[in-house]
JSON list of C-alpha atoms in Angstrom, two decimals:
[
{"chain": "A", "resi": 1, "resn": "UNK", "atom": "CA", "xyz": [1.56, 11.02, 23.74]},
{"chain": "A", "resi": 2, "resn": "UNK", "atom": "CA", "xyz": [-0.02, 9.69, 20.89]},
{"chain": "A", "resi": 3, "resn": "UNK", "atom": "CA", "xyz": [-0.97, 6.07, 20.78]},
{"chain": "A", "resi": 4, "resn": "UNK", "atom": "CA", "xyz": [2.13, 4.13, 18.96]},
{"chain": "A", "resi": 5, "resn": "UNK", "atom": "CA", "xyz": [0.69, 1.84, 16.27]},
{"chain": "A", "resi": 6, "resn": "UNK", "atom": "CA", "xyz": [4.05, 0.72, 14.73]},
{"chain": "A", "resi": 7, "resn": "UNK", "atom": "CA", "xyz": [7.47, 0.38, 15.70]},
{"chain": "A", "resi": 8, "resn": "UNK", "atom": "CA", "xyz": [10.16, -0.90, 13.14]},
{"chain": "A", "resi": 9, "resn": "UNK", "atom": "CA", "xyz": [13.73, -1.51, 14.40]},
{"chain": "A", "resi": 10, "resn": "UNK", "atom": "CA", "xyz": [16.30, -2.62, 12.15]},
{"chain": "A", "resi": 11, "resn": "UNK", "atom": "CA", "xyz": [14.03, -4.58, 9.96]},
{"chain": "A", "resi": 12, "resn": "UNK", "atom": "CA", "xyz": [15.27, -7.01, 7.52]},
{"chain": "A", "resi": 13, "resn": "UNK", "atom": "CA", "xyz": [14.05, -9.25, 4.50]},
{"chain": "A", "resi": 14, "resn": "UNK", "atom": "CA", "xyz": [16.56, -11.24, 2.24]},
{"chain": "A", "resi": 15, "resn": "UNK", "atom": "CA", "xyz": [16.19, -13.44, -0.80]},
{"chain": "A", "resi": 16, "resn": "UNK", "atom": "CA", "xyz": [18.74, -16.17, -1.69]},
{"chain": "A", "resi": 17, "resn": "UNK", "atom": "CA", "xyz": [20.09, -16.19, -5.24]},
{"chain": "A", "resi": 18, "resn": "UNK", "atom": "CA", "xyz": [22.45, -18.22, -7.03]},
{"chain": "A", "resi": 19, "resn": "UNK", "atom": "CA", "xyz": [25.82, -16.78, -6.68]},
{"chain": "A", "resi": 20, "resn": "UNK", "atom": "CA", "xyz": [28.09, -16.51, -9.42]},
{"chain": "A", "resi": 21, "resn": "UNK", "atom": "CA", "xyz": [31.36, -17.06, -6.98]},
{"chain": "A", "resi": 22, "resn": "UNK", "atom": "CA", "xyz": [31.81, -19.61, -4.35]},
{"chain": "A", "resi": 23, "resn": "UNK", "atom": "CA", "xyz": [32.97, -16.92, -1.68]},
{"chain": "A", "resi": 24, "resn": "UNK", "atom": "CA", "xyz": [30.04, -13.96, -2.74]},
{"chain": "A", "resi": 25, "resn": "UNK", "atom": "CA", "xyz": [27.41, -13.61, -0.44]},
{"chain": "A", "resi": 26, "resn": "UNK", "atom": "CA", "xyz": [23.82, -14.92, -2.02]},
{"chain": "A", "resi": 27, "resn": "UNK", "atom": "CA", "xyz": [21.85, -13.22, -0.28]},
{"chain": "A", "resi": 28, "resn": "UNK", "atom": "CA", "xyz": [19.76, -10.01, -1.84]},
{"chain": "A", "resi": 29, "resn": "UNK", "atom": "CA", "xyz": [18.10, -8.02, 0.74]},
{"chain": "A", "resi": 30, "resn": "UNK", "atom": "CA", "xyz": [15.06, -6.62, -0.05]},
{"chain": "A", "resi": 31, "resn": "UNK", "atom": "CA", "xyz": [14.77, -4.20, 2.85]},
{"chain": "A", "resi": 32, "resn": "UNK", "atom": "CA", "xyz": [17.75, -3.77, 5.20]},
{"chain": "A", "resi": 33, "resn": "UNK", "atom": "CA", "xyz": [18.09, -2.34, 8.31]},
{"chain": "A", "resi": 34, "resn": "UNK", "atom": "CA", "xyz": [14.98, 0.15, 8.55]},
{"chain": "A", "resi": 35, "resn": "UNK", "atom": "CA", "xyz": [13.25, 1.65, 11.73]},
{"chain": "A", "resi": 36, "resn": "UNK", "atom": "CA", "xyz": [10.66, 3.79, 12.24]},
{"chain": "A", "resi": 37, "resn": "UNK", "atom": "CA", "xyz": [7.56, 4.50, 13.77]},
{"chain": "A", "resi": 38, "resn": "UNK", "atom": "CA", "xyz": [3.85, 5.22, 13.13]},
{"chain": "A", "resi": 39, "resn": "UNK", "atom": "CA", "xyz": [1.40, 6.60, 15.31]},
{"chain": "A", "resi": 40, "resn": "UNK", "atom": "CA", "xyz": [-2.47, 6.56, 15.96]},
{"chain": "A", "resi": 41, "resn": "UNK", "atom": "CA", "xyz": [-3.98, 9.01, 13.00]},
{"chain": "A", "resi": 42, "resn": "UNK", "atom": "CA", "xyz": [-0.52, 10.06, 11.19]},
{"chain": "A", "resi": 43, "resn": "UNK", "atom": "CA", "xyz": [-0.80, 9.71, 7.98]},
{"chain": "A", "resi": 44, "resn": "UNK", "atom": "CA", "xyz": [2.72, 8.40, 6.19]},
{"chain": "A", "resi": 45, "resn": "UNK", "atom": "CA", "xyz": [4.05, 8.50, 2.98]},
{"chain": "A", "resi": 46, "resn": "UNK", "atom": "CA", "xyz": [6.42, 6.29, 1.72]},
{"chain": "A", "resi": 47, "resn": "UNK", "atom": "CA", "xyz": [8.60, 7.29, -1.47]},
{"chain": "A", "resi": 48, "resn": "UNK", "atom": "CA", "xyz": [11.57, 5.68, -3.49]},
{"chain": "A", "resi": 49, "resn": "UNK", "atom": "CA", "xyz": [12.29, 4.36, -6.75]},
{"chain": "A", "resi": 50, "resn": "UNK", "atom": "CA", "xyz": [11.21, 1.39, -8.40]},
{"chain": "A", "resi": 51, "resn": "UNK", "atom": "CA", "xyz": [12.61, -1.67, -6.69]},
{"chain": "A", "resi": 52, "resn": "UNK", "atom": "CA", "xyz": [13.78, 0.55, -3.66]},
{"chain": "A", "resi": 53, "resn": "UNK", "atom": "CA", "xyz": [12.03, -2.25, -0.91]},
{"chain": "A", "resi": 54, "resn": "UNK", "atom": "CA", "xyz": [8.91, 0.05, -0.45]},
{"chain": "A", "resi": 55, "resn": "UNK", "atom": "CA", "xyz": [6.17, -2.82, -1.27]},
{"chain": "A", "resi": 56, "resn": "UNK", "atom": "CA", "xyz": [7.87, -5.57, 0.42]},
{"chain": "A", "resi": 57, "resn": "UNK", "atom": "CA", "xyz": [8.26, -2.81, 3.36]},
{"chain": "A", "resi": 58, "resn": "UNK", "atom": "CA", "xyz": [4.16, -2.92, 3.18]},
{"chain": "A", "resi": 59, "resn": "UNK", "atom": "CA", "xyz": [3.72, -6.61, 3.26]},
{"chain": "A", "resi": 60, "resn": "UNK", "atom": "CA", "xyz": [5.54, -6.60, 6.19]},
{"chain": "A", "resi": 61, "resn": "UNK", "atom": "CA", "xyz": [3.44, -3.87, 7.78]},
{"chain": "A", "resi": 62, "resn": "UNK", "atom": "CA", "xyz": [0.63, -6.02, 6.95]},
{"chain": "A", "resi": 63, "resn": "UNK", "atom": "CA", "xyz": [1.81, -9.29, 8.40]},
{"chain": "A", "resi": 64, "resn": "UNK", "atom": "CA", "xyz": [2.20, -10.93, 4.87]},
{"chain": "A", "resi": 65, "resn": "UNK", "atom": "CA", "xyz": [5.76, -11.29, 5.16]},
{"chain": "A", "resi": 66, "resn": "UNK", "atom": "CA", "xyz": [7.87, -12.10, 7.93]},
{"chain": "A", "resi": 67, "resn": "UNK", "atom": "CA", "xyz": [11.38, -9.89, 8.47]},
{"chain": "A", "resi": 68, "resn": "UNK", "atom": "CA", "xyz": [14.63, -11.83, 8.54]},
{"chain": "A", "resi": 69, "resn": "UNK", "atom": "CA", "xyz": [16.52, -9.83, 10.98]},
{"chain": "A", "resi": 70, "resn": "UNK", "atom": "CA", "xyz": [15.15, -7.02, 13.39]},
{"chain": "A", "resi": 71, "resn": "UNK", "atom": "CA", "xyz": [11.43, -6.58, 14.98]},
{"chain": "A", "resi": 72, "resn": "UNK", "atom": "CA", "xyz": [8.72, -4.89, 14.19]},
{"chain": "A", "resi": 73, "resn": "UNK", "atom": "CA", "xyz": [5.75, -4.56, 17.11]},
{"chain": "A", "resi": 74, "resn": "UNK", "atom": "CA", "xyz": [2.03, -3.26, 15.76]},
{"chain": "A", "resi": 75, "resn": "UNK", "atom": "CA", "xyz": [-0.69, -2.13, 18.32]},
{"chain": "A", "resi": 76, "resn": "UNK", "atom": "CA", "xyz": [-3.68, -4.57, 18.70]},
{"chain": "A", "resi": 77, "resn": "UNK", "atom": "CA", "xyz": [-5.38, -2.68, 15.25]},
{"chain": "A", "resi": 78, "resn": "UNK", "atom": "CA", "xyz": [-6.88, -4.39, 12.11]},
{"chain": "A", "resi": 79, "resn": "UNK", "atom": "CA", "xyz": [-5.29, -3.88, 8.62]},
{"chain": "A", "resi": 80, "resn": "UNK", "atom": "CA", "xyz": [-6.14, -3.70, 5.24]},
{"chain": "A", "resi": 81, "resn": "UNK", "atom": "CA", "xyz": [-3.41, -3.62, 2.24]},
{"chain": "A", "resi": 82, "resn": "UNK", "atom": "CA", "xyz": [-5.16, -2.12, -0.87]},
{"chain": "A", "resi": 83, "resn": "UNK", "atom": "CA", "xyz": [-3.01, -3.17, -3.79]},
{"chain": "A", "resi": 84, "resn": "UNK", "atom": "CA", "xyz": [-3.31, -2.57, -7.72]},
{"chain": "A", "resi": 85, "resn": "UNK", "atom": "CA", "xyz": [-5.40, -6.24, -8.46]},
{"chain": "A", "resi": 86, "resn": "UNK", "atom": "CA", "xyz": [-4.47, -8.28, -5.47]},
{"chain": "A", "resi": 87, "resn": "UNK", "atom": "CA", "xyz": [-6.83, -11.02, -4.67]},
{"chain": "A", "resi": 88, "resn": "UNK", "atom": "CA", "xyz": [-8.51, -11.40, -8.10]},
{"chain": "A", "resi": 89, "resn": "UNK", "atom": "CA", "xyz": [-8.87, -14.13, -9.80]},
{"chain": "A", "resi": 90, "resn": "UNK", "atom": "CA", "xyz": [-8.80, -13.11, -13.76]},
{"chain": "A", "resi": 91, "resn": "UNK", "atom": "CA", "xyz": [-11.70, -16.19, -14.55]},
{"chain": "A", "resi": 92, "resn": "UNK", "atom": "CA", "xyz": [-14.33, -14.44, -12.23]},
{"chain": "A", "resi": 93, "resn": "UNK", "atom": "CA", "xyz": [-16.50, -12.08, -12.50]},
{"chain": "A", "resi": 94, "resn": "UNK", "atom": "CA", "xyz": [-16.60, -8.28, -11.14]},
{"chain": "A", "resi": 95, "resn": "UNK", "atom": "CA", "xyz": [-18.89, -9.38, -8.22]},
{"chain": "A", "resi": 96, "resn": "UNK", "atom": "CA", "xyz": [-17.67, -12.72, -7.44]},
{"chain": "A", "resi": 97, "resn": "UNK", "atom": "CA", "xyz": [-14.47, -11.14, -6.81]},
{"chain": "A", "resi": 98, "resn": "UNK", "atom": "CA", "xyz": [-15.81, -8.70, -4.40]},
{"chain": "A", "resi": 99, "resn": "UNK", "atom": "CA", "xyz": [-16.71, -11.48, -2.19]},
{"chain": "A", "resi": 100, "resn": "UNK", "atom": "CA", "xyz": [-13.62, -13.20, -2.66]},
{"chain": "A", "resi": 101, "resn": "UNK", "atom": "CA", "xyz": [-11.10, -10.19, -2.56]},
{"chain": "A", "resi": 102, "resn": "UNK", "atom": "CA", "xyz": [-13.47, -9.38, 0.83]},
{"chain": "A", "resi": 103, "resn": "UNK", "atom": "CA", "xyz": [-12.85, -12.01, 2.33]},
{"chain": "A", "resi": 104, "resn": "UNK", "atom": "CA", "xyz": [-9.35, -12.12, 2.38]},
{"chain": "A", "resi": 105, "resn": "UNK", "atom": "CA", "xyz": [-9.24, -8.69, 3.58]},
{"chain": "A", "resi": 106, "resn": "UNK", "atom": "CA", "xyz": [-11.09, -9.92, 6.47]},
{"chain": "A", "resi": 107, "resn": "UNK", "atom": "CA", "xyz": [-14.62, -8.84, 5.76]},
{"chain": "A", "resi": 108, "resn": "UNK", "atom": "CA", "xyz": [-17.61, -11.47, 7.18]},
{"chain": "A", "resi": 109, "resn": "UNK", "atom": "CA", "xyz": [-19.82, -12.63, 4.37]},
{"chain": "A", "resi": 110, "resn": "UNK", "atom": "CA", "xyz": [-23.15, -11.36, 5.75]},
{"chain": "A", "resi": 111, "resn": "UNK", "atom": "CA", "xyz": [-21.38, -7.78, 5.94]},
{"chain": "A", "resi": 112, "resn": "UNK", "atom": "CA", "xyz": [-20.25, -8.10, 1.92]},
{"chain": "A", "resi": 113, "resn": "UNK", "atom": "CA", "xyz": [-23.64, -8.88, 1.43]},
{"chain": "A", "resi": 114, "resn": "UNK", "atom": "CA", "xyz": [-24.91, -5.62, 3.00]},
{"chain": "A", "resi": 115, "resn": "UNK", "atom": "CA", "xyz": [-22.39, -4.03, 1.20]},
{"chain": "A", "resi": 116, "resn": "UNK", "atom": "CA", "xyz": [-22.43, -4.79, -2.13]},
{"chain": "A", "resi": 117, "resn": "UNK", "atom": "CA", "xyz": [-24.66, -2.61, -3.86]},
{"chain": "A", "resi": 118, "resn": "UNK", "atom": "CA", "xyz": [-22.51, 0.12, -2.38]},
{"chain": "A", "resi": 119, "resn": "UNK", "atom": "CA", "xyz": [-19.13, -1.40, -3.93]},
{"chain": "A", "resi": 120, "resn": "UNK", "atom": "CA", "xyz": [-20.42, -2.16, -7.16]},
{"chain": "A", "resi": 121, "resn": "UNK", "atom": "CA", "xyz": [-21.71, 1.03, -7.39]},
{"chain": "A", "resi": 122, "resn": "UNK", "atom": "CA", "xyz": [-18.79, 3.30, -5.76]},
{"chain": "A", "resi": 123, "resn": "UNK", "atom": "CA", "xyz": [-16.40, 0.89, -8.74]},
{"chain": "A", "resi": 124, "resn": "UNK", "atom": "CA", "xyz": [-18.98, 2.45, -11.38]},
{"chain": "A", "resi": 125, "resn": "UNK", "atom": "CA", "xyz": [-17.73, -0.16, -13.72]},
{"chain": "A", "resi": 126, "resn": "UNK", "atom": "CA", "xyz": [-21.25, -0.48, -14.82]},
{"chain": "A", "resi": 127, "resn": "UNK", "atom": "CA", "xyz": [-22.23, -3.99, -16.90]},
{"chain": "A", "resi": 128, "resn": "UNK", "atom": "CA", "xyz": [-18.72, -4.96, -16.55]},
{"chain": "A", "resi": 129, "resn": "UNK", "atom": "CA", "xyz": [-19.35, -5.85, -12.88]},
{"chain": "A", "resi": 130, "resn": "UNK", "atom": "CA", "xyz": [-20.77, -9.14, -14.57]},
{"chain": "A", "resi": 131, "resn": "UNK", "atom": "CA", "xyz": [-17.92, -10.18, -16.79]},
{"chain": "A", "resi": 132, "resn": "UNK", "atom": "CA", "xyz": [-14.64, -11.83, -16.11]},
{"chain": "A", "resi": 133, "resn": "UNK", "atom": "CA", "xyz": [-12.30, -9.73, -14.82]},
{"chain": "A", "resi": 134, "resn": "UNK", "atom": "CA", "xyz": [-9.99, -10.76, -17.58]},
{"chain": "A", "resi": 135, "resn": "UNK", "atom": "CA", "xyz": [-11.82, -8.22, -19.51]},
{"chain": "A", "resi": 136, "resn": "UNK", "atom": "CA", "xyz": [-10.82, -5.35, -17.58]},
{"chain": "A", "resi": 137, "resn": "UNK", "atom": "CA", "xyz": [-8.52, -2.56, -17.86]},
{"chain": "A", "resi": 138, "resn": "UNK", "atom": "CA", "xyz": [-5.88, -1.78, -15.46]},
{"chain": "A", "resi": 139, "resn": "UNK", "atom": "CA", "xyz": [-7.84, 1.23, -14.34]},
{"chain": "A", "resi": 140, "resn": "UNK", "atom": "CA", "xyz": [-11.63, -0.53, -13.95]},
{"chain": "A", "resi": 141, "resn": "UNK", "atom": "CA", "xyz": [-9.41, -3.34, -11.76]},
{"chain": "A", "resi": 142, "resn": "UNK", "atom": "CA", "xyz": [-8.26, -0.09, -10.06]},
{"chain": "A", "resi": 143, "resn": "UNK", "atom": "CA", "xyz": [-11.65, 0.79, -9.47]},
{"chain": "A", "resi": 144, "resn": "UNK", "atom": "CA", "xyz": [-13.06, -2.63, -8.18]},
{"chain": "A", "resi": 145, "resn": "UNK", "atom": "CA", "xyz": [-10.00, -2.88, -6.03]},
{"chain": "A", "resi": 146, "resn": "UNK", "atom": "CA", "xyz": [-10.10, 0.53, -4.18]},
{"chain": "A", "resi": 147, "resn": "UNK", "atom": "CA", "xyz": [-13.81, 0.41, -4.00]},
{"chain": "A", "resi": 148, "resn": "UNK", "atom": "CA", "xyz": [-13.43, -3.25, -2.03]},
{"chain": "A", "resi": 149, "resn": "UNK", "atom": "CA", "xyz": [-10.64, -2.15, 0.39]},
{"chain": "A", "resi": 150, "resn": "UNK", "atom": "CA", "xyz": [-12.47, 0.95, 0.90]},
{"chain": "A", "resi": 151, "resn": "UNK", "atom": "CA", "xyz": [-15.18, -0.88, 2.88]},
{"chain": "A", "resi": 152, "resn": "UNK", "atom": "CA", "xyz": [-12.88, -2.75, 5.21]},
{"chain": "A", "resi": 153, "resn": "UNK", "atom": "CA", "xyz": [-13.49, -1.27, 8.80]},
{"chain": "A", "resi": 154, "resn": "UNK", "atom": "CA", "xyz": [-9.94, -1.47, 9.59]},
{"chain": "A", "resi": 155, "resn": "UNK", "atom": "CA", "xyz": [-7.82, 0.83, 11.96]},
{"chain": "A", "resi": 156, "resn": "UNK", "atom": "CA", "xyz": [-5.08, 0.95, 9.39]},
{"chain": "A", "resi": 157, "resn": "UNK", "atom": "CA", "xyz": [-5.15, 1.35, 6.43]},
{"chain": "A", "resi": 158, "resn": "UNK", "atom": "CA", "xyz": [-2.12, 0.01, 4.15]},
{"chain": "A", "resi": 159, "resn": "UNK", "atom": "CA", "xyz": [-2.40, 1.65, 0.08]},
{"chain": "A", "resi": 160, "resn": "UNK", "atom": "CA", "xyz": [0.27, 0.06, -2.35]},
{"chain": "A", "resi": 161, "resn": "UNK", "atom": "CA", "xyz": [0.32, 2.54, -5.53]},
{"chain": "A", "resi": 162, "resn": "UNK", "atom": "CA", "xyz": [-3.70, 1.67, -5.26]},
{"chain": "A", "resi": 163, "resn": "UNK", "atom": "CA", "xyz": [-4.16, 5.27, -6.82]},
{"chain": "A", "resi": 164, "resn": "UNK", "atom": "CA", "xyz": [-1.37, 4.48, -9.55]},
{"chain": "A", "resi": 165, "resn": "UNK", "atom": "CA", "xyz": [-3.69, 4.34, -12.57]},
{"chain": "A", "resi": 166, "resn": "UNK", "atom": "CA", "xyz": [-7.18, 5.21, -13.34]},
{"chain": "A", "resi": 167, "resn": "UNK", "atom": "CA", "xyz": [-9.12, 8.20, -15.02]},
{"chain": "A", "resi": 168, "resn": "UNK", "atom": "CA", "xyz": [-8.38, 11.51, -13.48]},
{"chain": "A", "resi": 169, "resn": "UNK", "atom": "CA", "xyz": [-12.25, 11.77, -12.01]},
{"chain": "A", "resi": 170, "resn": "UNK", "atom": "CA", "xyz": [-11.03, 8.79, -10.23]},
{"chain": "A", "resi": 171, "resn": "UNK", "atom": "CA", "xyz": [-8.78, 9.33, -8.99]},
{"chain": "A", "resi": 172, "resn": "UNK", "atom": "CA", "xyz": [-9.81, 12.73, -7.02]},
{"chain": "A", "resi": 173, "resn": "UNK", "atom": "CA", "xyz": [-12.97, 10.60, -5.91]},
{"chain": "A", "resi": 174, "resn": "UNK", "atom": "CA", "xyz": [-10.79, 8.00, -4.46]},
{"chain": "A", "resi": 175, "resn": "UNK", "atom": "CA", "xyz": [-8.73, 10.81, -3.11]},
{"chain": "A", "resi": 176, "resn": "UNK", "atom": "CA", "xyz": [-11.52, 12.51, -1.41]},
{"chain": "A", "resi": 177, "resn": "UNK", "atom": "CA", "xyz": [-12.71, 9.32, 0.17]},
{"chain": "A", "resi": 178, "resn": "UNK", "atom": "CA", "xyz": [-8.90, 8.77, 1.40]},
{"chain": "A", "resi": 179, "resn": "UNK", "atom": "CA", "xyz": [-9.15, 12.19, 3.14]},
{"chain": "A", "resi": 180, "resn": "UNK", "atom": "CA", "xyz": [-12.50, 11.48, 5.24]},
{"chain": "A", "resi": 181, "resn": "UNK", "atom": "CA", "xyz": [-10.49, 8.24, 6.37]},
{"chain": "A", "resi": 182, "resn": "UNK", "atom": "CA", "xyz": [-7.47, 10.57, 7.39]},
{"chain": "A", "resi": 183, "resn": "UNK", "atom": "CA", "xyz": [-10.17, 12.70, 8.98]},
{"chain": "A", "resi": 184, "resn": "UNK", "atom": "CA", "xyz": [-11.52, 9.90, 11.01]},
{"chain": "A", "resi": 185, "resn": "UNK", "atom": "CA", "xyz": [-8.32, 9.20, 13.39]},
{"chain": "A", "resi": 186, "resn": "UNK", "atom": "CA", "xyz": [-7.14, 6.13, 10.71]},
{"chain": "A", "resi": 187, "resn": "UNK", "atom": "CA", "xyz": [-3.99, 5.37, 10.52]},
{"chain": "A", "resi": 188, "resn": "UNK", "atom": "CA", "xyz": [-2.69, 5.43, 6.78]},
{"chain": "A", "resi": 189, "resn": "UNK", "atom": "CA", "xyz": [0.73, 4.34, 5.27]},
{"chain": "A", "resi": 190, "resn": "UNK", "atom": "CA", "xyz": [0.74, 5.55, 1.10]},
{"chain": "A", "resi": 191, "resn": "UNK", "atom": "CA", "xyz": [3.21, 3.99, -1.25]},
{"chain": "A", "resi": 192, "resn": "UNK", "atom": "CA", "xyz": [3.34, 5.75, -4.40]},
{"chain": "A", "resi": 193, "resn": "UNK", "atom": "CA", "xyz": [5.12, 8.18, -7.05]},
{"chain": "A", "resi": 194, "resn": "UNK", "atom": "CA", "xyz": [2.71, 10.76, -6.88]},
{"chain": "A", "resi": 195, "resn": "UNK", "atom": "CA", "xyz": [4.70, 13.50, -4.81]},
{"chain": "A", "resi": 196, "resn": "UNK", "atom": "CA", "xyz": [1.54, 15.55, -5.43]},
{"chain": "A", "resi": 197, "resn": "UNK", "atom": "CA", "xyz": [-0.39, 12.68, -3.30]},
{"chain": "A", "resi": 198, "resn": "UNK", "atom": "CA", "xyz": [2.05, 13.41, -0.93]},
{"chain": "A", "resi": 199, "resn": "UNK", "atom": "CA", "xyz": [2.16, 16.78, -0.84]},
{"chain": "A", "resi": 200, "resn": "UNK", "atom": "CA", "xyz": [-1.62, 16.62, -0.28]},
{"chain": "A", "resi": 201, "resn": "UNK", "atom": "CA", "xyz": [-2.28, 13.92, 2.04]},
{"chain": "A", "resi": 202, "resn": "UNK", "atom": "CA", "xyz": [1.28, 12.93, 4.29]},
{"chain": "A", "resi": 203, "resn": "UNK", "atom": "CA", "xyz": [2.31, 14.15, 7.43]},
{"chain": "A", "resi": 204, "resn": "UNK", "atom": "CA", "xyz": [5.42, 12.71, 7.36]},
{"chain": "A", "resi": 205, "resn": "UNK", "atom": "CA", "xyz": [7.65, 10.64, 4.91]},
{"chain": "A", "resi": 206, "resn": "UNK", "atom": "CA", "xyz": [9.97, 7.98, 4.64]},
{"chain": "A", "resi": 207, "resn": "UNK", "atom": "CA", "xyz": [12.43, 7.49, 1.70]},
{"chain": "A", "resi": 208, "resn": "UNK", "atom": "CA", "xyz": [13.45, 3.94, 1.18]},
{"chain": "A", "resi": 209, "resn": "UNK", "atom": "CA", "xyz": [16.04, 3.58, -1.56]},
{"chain": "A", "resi": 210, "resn": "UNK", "atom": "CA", "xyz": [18.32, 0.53, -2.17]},
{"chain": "A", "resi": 211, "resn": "UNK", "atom": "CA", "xyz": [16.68, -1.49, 0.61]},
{"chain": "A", "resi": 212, "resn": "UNK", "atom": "CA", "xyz": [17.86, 0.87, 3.34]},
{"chain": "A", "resi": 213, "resn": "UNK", "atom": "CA", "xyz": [15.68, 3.89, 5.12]},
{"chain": "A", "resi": 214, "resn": "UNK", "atom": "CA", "xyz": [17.22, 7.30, 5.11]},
{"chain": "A", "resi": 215, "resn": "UNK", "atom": "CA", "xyz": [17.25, 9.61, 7.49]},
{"chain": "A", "resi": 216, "resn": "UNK", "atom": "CA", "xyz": [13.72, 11.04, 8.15]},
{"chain": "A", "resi": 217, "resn": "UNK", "atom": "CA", "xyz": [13.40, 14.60, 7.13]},
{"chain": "A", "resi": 218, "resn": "UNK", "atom": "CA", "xyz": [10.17, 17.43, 6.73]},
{"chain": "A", "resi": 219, "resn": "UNK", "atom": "CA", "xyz": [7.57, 16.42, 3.37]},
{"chain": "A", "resi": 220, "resn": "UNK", "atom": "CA", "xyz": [8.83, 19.11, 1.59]},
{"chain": "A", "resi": 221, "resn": "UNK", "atom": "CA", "xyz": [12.63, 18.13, 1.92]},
{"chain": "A", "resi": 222, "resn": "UNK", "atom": "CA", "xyz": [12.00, 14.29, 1.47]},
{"chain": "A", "resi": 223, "resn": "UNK", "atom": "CA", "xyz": [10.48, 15.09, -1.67]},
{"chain": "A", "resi": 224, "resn": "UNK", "atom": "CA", "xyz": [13.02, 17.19, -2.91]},
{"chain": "A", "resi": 225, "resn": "UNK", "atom": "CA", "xyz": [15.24, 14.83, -1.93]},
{"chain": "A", "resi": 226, "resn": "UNK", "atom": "CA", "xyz": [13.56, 11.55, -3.74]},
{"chain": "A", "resi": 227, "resn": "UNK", "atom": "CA", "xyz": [13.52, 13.94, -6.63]},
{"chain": "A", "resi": 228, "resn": "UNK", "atom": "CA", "xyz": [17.39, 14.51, -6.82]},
{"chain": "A", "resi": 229, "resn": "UNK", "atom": "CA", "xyz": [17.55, 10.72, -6.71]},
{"chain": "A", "resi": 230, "resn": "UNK", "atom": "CA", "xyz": [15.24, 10.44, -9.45]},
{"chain": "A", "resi": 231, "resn": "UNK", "atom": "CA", "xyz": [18.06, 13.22, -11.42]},
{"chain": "A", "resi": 232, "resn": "UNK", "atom": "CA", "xyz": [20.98, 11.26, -10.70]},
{"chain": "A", "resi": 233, "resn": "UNK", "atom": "CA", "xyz": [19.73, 8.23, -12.15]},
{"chain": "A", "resi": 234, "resn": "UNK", "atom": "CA", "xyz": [18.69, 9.24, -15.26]},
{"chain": "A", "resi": 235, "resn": "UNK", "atom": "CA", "xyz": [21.76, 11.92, -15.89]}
]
């Protein structure tokens, strides 16, 4: 059997709000009582609408947040979360962030050193690279940020909406580079709202909505499924 790289049971994160009666619960749970698990060189997809739990479902995969309630057990693997911006700061430039959005995915300095001609060059930002990030459009911080995370050498590899905005050639560069990951036994778990990125790259899916897991069903059905969520909601 396949080497098991994650293994979710009954996982749980809550918030604490004010509550409006003395006798209401205040607690708001962010993910609630989800299990599954991930092994060596599947590639999941996870799907749901906006404010469904699937991000905070990610940090968690990644060790940035800690569940409430349940367990979750990962194989001794690294990780990498690529996320839409995360790490920058907005007063630096293109390049200083690369070696400050490196290091906190783990990367030794002497290795972003070695790399950096390759970043700066696979972001194709051109003269930007040297100006404040500030300055940048969502889809050239897009570009910084995937090219970054894309030379972490970890086993797993962790994408929150990373491929959410950006020019079309892009995209399908960044998609590309995804698939010779896939191809190379890595691990991959995909948040996004692309069901064509799903289609395209997932072996399997899980649908988070309200918090909660559902049942685990084939791509093609989860899909259709998320879909007929999406319907009801805006009827």
């Amino acid at each position: 059997m396949d080497e098991l790289i994650y293994n979710l049971q009954n996982i749980g994160v809550y918030y604490r709000k004010a509550a409006s009666l003395p006798w209401k619960s205040n607690k708001f749970w962010a993910v609630h009582d989800v299990s599954f698990k991930v092994h060596r060189g599947q590639t999941l997809g996870v799907i749901g609408r906006n404010g469904a739990g699937k991000s905070t479902l990610l940090k968690i995969m990644a060790g940035i947040i800690r569940p409430d309630t349940g367990s979750i057990h990962r194989a001794n693997a690294t990780v990498s979360l690529q996320s839409l911006g995360a790490g920058f700061d907005q007063r630096l430039t293109g390049r200083q962030n690369i070696f400050l959005n490196g290091l906190l995915l783990g990367m030794e300095k002497h290795y972003i050193v070695e790399r950096i001609d390759d970043i700066v060059a696979l972001a194709d930002i051109g003269e930007f690279i040297d100006e404040p990030i500030k300055h940048y459009s969502s889809g050239m911080r897009a570009r910084l940020g995937f090219s970054i995370a894309y030379y972490v050498n970890a086993d797993i590899i962790l994408i929150d909406e990373a491929l959410a905005t950006g020019d079309q050639a892009f995209k399908q560069m960044a998609t590309g580079l995804i698939k010779d990951k896939i191809k190379s036994d890595h691990t991959v778990i995909l948040v996004t709202h692309s069901m064509n990125l799903v289609k395209e790259l997932c072996d399997r899916v899980i649908q988070v909505e309200n918090g909660r897991s559902l049942p685990e069903l084939p791509v093609k059905d989860s899909i259709e499924r998320h879909l007929n969520c999406d319907r009801k909601e805006y009827a």
